[in-house]
Amino acid sequence: MKDIFDTHAHYDDKAFDPDRDELISALLSGRVCGIVNQGTDIASSRFSLELAEKYDGLYAAVGLHPECLDENSMNEIDTVRQLAAHPKAVAVGEIGLDYYYDVPRDLQKNVFSAMLELADDLSMPVNIHDREAHGDTLDIIKKYRPKGILHCFSGSAEMAREVVKLGMYIGMGGVVTFKNARKTLEVIDAVPLESLVLETDCPYLSPVPFRGKRNDSGNIIYTAEKIAEIKSTTAEEVLRITKENAQTVYKLK
Ligand code: NI
């Protein structure tokens, strides 16, 4: 059965240099039906498109990640626009706010807003990163009303309900299997399966029992099992519904 859809991956990461092609081929000839590789800067957005050209089930998001911004970033918006025209570019991502890092907040907000305007212009969904920036992220989402995913969601159940009401999807990954995931489990409880999508953020955030090891899309099964437990259903049902959600949000059906 091909029922694993990884909505957020970084196979361009150097952790995959030794075996990238073998690994992606093996995953896509197994249970994984779709992967969206996220761009974090211009080079990684290009790399994502190159990977997408090689594999049927792999798609690219192109964008500027808050952690990767500098004085030149506002000048790169047009390049992102050009990359987004590629037939296998399905989203603008990974974009957003990260207040854990010292990148100036005004710069982050300006680039994030510009990326959301671009996505709106192109009628494309977005993949949003929000780390320790819940208030500003929600304010900006309410202003621009994008379609898409709030990835590796770390806000409250209340925020999740608001995001879902705005028509967005909540991205869940390996964190749901961690011992300290109480808040994340409350989020899963608070929103319907129809508003969830699954992801790895690989090579990071491997679920238990592989926590701390290199992650890949095959491990999504463990995330699905944990969500199934909370939703009193089967992992297969979680995979089936979240795959449909992923195909809907990325306009792949
Ligand atoms: Ni990411």
Short mmCIF file of C-alpha atoms and ligand atoms in Angstrom, two decimals:
data_model
loop_
_atom_site.label_atom_id
_atom_site.label_comp_id
_atom_site.label_asym_id
_atom_site.label_seq_id
_atom_site.Cartn_x
_atom_site.Cartn_y
_atom_site.Cartn_z
CA MET A 1 0.00 0.00 0.00
CA LYS A 2 1.29 3.48 -0.87
CA ASP A 3 -0.14 5.59 1.88
CA ILE A 4 2.67 7.69 3.40
CA PHE A 5 2.76 11.34 2.30
CA ASP A 6 5.62 13.38 3.78
CA THR A 7 4.55 17.03 3.49
CA HIS A 8 7.83 18.48 4.78
CA ALA A 9 11.32 17.07 4.17
CA HIS A 10 14.88 18.30 3.62
CA TYR A 11 16.54 15.64 1.46
CA ASP A 12 18.95 18.32 0.22
CA ASP A 13 20.56 18.24 3.71
CA LYS A 14 24.16 17.03 3.79
CA ALA A 15 23.10 14.22 6.15
CA PHE A 16 21.80 12.51 2.98
CA ASP A 17 24.95 13.02 0.89
CA PRO A 18 26.19 9.42 1.30
CA ASP A 19 23.04 7.68 0.03
CA ARG A 20 20.45 10.28 -1.07
CA ASP A 21 19.47 8.65 -4.37
CA GLU A 22 19.32 5.08 -3.07
CA LEU A 23 17.26 6.19 -0.08
CA ILE A 24 14.72 8.28 -2.03
CA SER A 25 14.34 5.54 -4.67
CA ALA A 26 13.78 2.91 -1.97
CA LEU A 27 11.22 5.06 -0.13
CA LEU A 28 9.25 5.88 -3.27
CA SER A 29 9.21 2.27 -4.42
CA GLY A 30 7.91 1.28 -0.96
CA ARG A 31 5.06 2.72 1.06
CA VAL A 32 5.81 6.43 0.42
CA CYS A 33 3.62 7.97 -2.29
CA GLY A 34 4.61 11.62 -1.94
CA ILE A 35 7.32 13.88 -0.54
CA VAL A 36 7.49 17.67 -0.63
CA ASN A 37 11.07 18.85 -0.22
CA GLN A 38 11.27 22.32 1.31
CA GLY A 39 13.56 25.09 0.10
CA THR A 40 15.26 27.13 2.82
CA ASP A 41 17.22 29.52 0.58
CA ILE A 42 17.78 29.96 -3.16
CA ALA A 43 20.35 27.14 -3.42
CA SER A 44 18.21 24.65 -1.52
CA SER A 45 15.09 25.67 -3.46
CA ARG A 46 16.99 24.92 -6.68
CA PHE A 47 18.21 21.62 -5.22
CA SER A 48 14.61 20.72 -4.29
CA LEU A 49 13.54 21.33 -7.90
CA GLU A 50 16.42 19.19 -9.19
CA LEU A 51 15.32 16.34 -6.92
CA ALA A 52 11.72 16.84 -8.04
CA GLU A 53 12.79 16.51 -11.67
CA LYS A 54 14.35 13.13 -10.87
CA TYR A 55 11.49 11.46 -9.00
CA ASP A 56 7.80 11.22 -9.89
CA GLY A 57 6.54 11.30 -6.30
CA LEU A 58 8.82 14.07 -5.10
CA TYR A 59 7.75 17.71 -5.31
CA ALA A 60 9.41 20.97 -4.32
CA ALA A 61 8.51 23.94 -2.18
CA VAL A 62 10.58 27.06 -2.86
CA GLY A 63 11.17 29.81 -0.34
CA LEU A 64 13.34 31.63 2.18
CA HIS A 65 13.48 30.16 5.71
CA PRO A 66 13.66 32.73 8.56
CA GLU A 67 16.87 31.20 9.85
CA CYS A 68 18.58 31.77 6.47
CA LEU A 69 17.85 35.49 5.97
CA ASP A 70 20.30 38.37 5.54
CA GLU A 71 20.36 41.95 4.13
CA ASN A 72 20.11 40.56 0.61
CA SER A 73 17.00 38.43 1.17
CA MET A 74 14.43 41.02 0.03
CA ASN A 75 16.31 41.10 -3.31
CA GLU A 76 15.79 37.36 -3.72
CA ILE A 77 11.99 37.44 -3.81
CA ASP A 78 11.97 37.67 -7.62
CA THR A 79 14.23 34.65 -7.91
CA VAL A 80 11.81 32.67 -5.70
CA ARG A 81 9.01 33.81 -8.03
CA GLN A 82 10.90 32.45 -11.03
CA LEU A 83 11.62 29.13 -9.29
CA ALA A 84 7.95 28.83 -8.27
CA ALA A 85 7.01 28.72 -11.97
CA HIS A 86 8.62 25.27 -12.30
CA PRO A 87 5.94 22.61 -13.00
CA LYS A 88 6.98 20.58 -9.92
CA ALA A 89 7.00 23.52 -7.51
CA VAL A 90 3.84 22.94 -5.46
CA ALA A 91 4.23 25.46 -2.62
CA VAL A 92 6.05 28.46 -1.24
CA GLY A 93 8.09 27.14 1.70
CA GLU A 94 9.73 26.90 4.04
CA ILE A 95 8.82 30.39 5.22
CA GLY A 96 7.84 31.95 8.53
CA LEU A 97 9.18 33.30 11.80
CA ASP A 98 11.80 31.91 14.19
CA TYR A 99 12.39 33.96 17.31
CA TYR A 100 14.73 31.34 18.75
CA TYR A 101 17.41 32.63 16.37
CA ASP A 102 18.77 36.20 16.39
CA VAL A 103 17.81 37.11 12.83
CA PRO A 104 16.25 40.62 13.17
CA ARG A 105 12.49 40.28 13.65
CA ASP A 106 11.61 43.11 11.25
CA LEU A 107 13.57 41.40 8.49
CA GLN A 108 11.81 38.09 9.25
CA LYS A 109 8.37 39.72 9.17
CA ASN A 110 9.13 41.60 5.94
CA VAL A 111 10.35 38.52 4.10
CA PHE A 112 7.53 36.34 5.50
CA SER A 113 4.95 38.91 4.35
CA ALA A 114 6.57 39.15 0.91
CA MET A 115 6.51 35.34 0.59
CA LEU A 116 2.80 35.26 1.53
CA GLU A 117 2.05 37.96 -1.06
CA LEU A 118 3.94 35.93 -3.65
CA ALA A 119 2.00 32.76 -2.78
CA ASP A 120 -1.25 34.70 -3.04
CA ASP A 121 -0.22 36.14 -6.41
CA LEU A 122 0.59 32.68 -7.72
CA SER A 123 -2.38 30.98 -6.00
CA MET A 124 0.02 28.57 -4.31
CA PRO A 125 -0.18 27.02 -0.84
CA VAL A 126 2.51 27.77 1.74
CA ASN A 127 4.47 25.77 4.30
CA ILE A 128 4.99 27.85 7.42
CA HIS A 129 7.62 27.53 10.16
CA ASP A 130 6.71 29.11 13.52
CA ARG A 131 9.16 28.73 16.39
CA GLU A 132 8.57 30.78 19.53
CA ALA A 133 6.67 33.32 17.39
CA HIS A 134 3.04 32.18 17.74
CA GLY A 135 1.46 35.63 18.27
CA ASP A 136 3.11 37.32 15.29
CA THR A 137 2.64 34.24 13.08
CA LEU A 138 -1.08 34.18 13.79
CA ASP A 139 -1.40 37.96 13.22
CA ILE A 140 0.35 37.72 9.85
CA ILE A 141 -1.69 34.66 8.81
CA LYS A 142 -4.89 36.54 9.66
CA LYS A 143 -3.75 39.46 7.55
CA TYR A 144 -2.77 37.47 4.42
CA ARG A 145 -5.12 34.45 4.79
CA PRO A 146 -2.84 31.95 3.01
CA LYS A 147 -3.80 28.37 2.14
CA GLY A 148 -1.40 25.74 3.34
CA ILE A 149 0.27 24.09 6.31
CA LEU A 150 1.59 25.26 9.65
CA HIS A 151 4.44 22.79 9.92
CA CYS A 152 5.74 21.09 13.10
CA PHE A 153 2.96 22.84 14.97
CA SER A 154 4.04 23.88 18.47
CA GLY A 155 1.24 26.27 19.48
CA SER A 156 -1.65 25.65 21.86
CA ALA A 157 -4.85 23.74 21.16
CA GLU A 158 -6.62 27.09 21.10
CA MET A 159 -4.27 28.44 18.40
CA ALA A 160 -4.69 25.19 16.42
CA ARG A 161 -8.47 25.65 16.42
CA GLU A 162 -8.02 29.21 15.09
CA VAL A 163 -5.62 28.08 12.37
CA VAL A 164 -8.03 25.34 11.29
CA LYS A 165 -10.89 27.84 11.24
CA LEU A 166 -8.80 29.92 8.81
CA GLY A 167 -8.78 26.86 6.51
CA MET A 168 -5.18 25.82 7.09
CA TYR A 169 -3.73 22.40 7.92
CA ILE A 170 -1.66 21.45 10.96
CA GLY A 171 1.60 19.54 10.25
CA MET A 172 2.57 16.80 12.72
CA GLY A 173 5.83 14.86 12.88
CA GLY A 174 8.05 12.83 15.18
CA VAL A 175 7.53 15.20 18.11
CA VAL A 176 4.14 13.54 18.81
CA THR A 177 6.00 10.41 19.96
CA PHE A 178 8.26 12.26 22.40
CA LYS A 179 7.73 11.84 26.15
CA ASN A 180 7.20 15.60 26.68
CA ALA A 181 4.59 15.92 23.91
CA ARG A 182 1.61 16.65 26.18
CA LYS A 183 0.78 19.99 24.50
CA THR A 184 1.07 18.47 21.02
CA LEU A 185 -1.25 15.62 22.00
CA GLU A 186 -3.81 18.18 23.17
CA VAL A 187 -3.59 19.79 19.72
CA ILE A 188 -4.25 16.45 18.00
CA ASP A 189 -7.21 15.92 20.28
CA ALA A 190 -8.56 19.41 19.50
CA VAL A 191 -8.56 19.28 15.69
CA PRO A 192 -10.18 16.80 13.30
CA LEU A 193 -8.05 14.34 11.29
CA GLU A 194 -9.35 16.17 8.22
CA SER A 195 -7.15 19.13 9.21
CA LEU A 196 -3.93 17.21 9.90
CA VAL A 197 -1.04 16.34 7.60
CA LEU A 198 2.05 14.25 8.42
CA GLU A 199 5.67 15.21 7.93
CA THR A 200 9.22 14.31 8.95
CA ASP A 201 11.27 17.55 8.77
CA CYS A 202 14.00 14.99 8.03
CA PRO A 203 16.89 14.59 8.68
CA TYR A 204 15.66 16.04 12.00
CA LEU A 205 12.99 15.04 14.53
CA SER A 206 12.97 11.25 14.19
CA PRO A 207 10.09 9.69 16.09
CA VAL A 208 10.61 7.26 18.94
CA PRO A 209 12.10 4.57 18.67
CA PHE A 210 14.63 6.34 16.40
CA ARG A 211 14.81 9.65 18.26
CA GLY A 212 18.21 11.31 17.73
CA LYS A 213 18.97 9.27 14.58
CA ARG A 214 18.68 10.47 10.99
CA ASN A 215 15.01 10.67 10.04
CA ASP A 216 13.37 9.70 6.73
CA SER A 217 9.84 9.54 5.31
CA GLY A 218 9.43 5.84 6.17
CA ASN A 219 9.37 6.71 9.88
CA ILE A 220 6.06 8.53 9.44
CA ILE A 221 4.39 5.24 10.34
CA TYR A 222 5.38 5.78 14.01
CA THR A 223 3.86 9.27 14.00
CA ALA A 224 0.68 7.83 12.45
CA GLU A 225 0.49 5.11 15.12
CA LYS A 226 0.67 7.67 17.93
CA ILE A 227 -2.00 9.87 16.34
CA ALA A 228 -4.20 6.79 15.80
CA GLU A 229 -3.97 6.05 19.52
CA ILE A 230 -5.23 9.53 20.40
CA LYS A 231 -7.95 9.48 17.76
CA SER A 232 -9.05 5.91 18.65
CA THR A 233 -8.57 4.68 15.10
CA THR A 234 -5.97 2.74 13.10
CA ALA A 235 -2.65 4.00 11.73
CA GLU A 236 -3.89 2.98 8.26
CA GLU A 237 -6.90 5.29 8.60
CA VAL A 238 -4.66 8.15 9.80
CA LEU A 239 -2.33 7.62 6.83
CA ARG A 240 -5.23 7.43 4.37
CA ILE A 241 -6.91 10.64 5.55
CA THR A 242 -3.70 12.65 5.96
CA LYS A 243 -2.52 11.56 2.49
CA GLU A 244 -5.78 12.86 1.01
CA ASN A 245 -5.35 16.11 2.95
CA ALA A 246 -1.78 16.49 1.65
CA GLN A 247 -2.87 15.90 -1.94
CA THR A 248 -5.65 18.45 -1.50
CA VAL A 249 -3.50 21.17 0.05
CA TYR A 250 -0.71 20.74 -2.52
CA LYS A 251 -3.27 20.47 -5.37
CA LEU A 252 -2.03 17.08 -6.49
CA LYS A 253 -5.40 15.53 -7.31
NI NI B 1 11.86 22.23 7.96
#
